[in-house]
CSV table of C-alpha atoms in Angstrom, one decimal:
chain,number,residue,atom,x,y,z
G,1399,UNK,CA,251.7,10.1,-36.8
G,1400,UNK,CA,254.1,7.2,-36.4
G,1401,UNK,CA,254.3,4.5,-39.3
G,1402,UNK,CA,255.0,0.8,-39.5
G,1403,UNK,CA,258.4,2.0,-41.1
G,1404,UNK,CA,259.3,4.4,-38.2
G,1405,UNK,CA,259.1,1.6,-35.1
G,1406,UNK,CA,261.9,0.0,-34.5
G,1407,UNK,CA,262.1,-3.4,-32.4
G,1408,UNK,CA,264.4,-1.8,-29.0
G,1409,UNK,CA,261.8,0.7,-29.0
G,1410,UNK,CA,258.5,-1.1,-29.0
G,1411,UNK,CA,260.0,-3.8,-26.5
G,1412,UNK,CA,260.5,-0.7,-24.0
G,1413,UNK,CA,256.9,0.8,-25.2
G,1414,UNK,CA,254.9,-2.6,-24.3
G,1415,UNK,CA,257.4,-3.5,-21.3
G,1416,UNK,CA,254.8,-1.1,-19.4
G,1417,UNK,CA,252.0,-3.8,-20.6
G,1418,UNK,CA,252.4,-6.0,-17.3
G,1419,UNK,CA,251.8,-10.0,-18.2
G,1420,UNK,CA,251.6,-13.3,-16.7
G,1421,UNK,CA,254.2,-16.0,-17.4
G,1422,UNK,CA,253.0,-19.5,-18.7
G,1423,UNK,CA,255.0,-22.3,-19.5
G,1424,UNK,CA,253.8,-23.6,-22.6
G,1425,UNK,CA,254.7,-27.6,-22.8
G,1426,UNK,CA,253.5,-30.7,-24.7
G,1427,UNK,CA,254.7,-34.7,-24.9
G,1428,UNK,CA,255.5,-36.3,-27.8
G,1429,UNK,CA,257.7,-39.0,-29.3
G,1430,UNK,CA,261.0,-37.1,-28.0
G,1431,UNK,CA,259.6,-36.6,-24.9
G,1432,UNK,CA,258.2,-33.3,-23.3
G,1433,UNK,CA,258.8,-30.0,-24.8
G,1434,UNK,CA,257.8,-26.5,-23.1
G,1435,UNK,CA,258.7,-22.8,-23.6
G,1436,UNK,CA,258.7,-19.8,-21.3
G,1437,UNK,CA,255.5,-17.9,-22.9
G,1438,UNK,CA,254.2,-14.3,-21.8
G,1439,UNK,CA,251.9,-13.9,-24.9
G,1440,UNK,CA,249.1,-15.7,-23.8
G,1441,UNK,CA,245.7,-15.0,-22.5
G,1442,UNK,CA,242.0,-16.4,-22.1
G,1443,UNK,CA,239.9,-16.2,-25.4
G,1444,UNK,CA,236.3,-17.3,-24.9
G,1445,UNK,CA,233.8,-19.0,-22.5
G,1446,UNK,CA,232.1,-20.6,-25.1
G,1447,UNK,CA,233.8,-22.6,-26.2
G,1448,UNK,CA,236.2,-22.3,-23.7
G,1449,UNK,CA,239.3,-21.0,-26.3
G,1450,UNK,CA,242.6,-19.8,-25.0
G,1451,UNK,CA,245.7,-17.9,-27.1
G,1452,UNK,CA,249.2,-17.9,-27.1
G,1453,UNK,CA,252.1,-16.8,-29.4
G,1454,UNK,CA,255.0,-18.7,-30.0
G,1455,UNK,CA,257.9,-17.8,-32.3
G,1456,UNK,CA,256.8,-19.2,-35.9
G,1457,UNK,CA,260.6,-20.7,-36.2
G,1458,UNK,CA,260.8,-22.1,-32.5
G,1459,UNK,CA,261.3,-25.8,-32.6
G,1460,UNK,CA,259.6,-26.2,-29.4
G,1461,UNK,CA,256.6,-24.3,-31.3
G,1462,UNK,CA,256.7,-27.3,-34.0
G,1463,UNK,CA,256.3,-30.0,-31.3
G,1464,UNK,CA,253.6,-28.7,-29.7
G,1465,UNK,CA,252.1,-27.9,-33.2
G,1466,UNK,CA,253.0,-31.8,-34.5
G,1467,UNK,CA,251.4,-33.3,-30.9
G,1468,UNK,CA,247.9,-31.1,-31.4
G,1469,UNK,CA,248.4,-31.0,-28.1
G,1470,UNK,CA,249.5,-28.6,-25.4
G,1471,UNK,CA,248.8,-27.2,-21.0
G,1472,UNK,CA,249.2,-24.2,-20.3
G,1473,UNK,CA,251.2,-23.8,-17.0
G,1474,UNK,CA,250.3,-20.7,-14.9
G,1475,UNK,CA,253.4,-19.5,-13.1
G,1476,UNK,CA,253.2,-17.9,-9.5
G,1477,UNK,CA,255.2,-15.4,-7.6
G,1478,UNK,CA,258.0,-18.0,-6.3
G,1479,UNK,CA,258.5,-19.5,-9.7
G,1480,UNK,CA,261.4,-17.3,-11.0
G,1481,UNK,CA,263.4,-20.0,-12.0
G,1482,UNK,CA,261.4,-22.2,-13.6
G,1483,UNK,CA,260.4,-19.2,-15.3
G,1484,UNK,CA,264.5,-17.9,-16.4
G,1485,UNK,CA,264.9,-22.5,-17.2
G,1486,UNK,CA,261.7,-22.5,-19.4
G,1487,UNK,CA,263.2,-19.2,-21.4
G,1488,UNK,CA,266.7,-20.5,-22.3
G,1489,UNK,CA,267.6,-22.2,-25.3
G,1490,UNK,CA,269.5,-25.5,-25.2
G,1491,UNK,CA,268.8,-26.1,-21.4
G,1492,UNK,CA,267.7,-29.9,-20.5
G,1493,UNK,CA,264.1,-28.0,-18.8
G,1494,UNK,CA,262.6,-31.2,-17.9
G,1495,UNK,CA,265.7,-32.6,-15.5
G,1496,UNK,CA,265.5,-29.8,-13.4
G,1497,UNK,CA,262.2,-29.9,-12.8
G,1498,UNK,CA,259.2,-31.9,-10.9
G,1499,UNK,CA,256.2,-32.9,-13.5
G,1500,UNK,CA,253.2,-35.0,-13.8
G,1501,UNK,CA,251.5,-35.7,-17.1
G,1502,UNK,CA,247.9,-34.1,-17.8
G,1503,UNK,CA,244.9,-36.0,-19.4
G,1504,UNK,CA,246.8,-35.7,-22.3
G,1505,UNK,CA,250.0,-36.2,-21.2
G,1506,UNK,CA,251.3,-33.1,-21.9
G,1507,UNK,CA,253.2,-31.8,-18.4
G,1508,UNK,CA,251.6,-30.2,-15.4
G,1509,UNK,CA,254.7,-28.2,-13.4
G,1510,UNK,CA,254.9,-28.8,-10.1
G,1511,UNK,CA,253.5,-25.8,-7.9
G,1512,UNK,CA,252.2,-24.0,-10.7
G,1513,UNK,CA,249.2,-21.4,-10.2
G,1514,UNK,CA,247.3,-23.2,-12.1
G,1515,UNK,CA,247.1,-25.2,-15.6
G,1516,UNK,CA,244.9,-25.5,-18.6
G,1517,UNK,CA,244.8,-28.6,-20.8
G,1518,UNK,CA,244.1,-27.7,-24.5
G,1519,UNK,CA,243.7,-29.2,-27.8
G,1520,UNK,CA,245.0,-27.3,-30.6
G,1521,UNK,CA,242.1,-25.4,-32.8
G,1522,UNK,CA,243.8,-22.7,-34.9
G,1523,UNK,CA,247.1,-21.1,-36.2
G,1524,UNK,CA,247.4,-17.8,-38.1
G,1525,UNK,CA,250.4,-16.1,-38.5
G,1526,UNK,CA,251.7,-13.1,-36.9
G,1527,UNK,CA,254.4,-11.2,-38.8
G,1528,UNK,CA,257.4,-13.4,-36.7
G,1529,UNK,CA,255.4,-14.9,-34.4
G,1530,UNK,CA,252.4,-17.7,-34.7
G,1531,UNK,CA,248.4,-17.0,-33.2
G,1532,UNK,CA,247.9,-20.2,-31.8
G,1533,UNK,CA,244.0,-21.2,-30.2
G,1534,UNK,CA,243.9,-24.2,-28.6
G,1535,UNK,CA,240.4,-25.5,-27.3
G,1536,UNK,CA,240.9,-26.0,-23.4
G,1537,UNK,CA,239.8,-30.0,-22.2
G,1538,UNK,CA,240.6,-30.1,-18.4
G,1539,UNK,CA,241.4,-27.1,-16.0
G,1540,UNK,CA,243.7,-27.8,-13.0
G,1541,UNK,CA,243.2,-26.8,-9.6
G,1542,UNK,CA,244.1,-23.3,-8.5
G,1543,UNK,CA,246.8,-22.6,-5.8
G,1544,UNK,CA,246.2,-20.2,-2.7
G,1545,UNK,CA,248.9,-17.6,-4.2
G,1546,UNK,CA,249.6,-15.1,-6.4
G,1547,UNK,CA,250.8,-14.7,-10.1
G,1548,UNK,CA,254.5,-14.0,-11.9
G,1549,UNK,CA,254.2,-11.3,-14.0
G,1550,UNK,CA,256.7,-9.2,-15.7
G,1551,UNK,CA,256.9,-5.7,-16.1
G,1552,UNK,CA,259.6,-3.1,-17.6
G,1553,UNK,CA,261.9,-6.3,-17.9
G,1554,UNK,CA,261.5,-7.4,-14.3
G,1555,UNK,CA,259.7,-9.9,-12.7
G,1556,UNK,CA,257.1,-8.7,-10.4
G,1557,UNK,CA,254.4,-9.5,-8.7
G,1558,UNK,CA,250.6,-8.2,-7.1
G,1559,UNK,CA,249.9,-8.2,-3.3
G,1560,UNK,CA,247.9,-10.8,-2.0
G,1561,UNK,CA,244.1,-10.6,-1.8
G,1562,UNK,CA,242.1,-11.9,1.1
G,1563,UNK,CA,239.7,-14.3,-0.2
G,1564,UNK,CA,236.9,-12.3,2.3
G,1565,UNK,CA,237.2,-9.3,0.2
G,1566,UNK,CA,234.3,-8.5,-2.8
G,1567,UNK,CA,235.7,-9.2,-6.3
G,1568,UNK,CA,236.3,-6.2,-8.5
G,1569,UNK,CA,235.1,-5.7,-11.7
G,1570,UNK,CA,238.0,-5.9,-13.1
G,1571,UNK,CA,238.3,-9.5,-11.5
G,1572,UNK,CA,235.5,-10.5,-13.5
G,1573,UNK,CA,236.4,-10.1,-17.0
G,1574,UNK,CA,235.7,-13.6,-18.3
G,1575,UNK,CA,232.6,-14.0,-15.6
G,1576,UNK,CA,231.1,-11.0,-16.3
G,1577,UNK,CA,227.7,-11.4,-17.3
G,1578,UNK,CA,227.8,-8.6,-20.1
G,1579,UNK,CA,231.0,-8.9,-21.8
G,1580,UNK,CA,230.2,-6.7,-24.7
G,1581,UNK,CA,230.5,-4.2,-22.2
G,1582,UNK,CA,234.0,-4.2,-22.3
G,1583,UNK,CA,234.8,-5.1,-26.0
């Protein structure tokens, strides 16, 4: 049996780098203008209310702006968003010149060409050993482009082959819409 004490942090990077995730972009507006990080730790949280997670680094100063706005959109990335994804997840860079926004309800930014986008109001933070568990209550969803997703997977991006809209969904297309969700918990 493996402990707490016997996992070390290369190691369980290269464990859940078999975990495939979506990339968001995680931005906000404030006083000094917008603010956004690259953000694979997110995920849908509940129908009702309609919640939604991510986990930012508890240190990140992006992380304190969006926490000091109470405000925040979630930015869906798809497959031919590479570099917005690579711009969003480097320190220092000037993210919002080099790239085409428009404010949300709540003025936080909406990325051009994006998947999709959630606008959220902050609900909860608990902390996570380095990182923060941030709920945000979602407000407005954004329209949903004919694509498909950016994910990563064992430190690549990647991505899934298209799906004909003509085709049944699959159950496991359903998660959030299926009717019996303790089914799956």
């Amino acid at each position: 049996m493996i402990t707490r004490g016997d996992v070390d942090a290369v190691r369980f990077r290269r464990v859940f780098g078999h975990f495939a995730t979506g990339i968001t972009v995680i931005t906000t507006a404030g006083a000094d203008g917008p603010a956004g990080f690259a953000c694979q730790a997110f995920a849908p949280l509940s129908l009702d209310p309609p919640l939604v997670l991510f986990c930012p680094q508890a240190g990140s100063d992006t992380w304190r702006r969006i926490r000091d706005a109470g405000l925040f959109c979630v930015n869906v990335l798809a497959a031919d968003q590479r570099d917005v994804s690579r711009l969003f997840g480097t320190r220092g860079a000037d993210r919002f010149a080099a790239v085409s926004w428009s404010p949300a309800p709540s003025g936080s930014p909406v990325l051009a060409d994006v998947l999709t986008w959630a606008d959220c109001r902050l609900e909860a933070i608990h902390q996570g050993g380095d990182h923060a568990i941030v709920t945000g209550r979602v407000t407005t969803l954004g329209p949903c482009r004919d694509t498909t997703p950016l994910l990563f997977h064992k430190s690549r991006y990647t991505t899934t082959t298209p799906i004909s809209p003509y085709d049944p969904p699959e159950v496991a297309d359903t998660l959030l819409s299926w009717p019996r969700h303790t089914d799956w918990i």
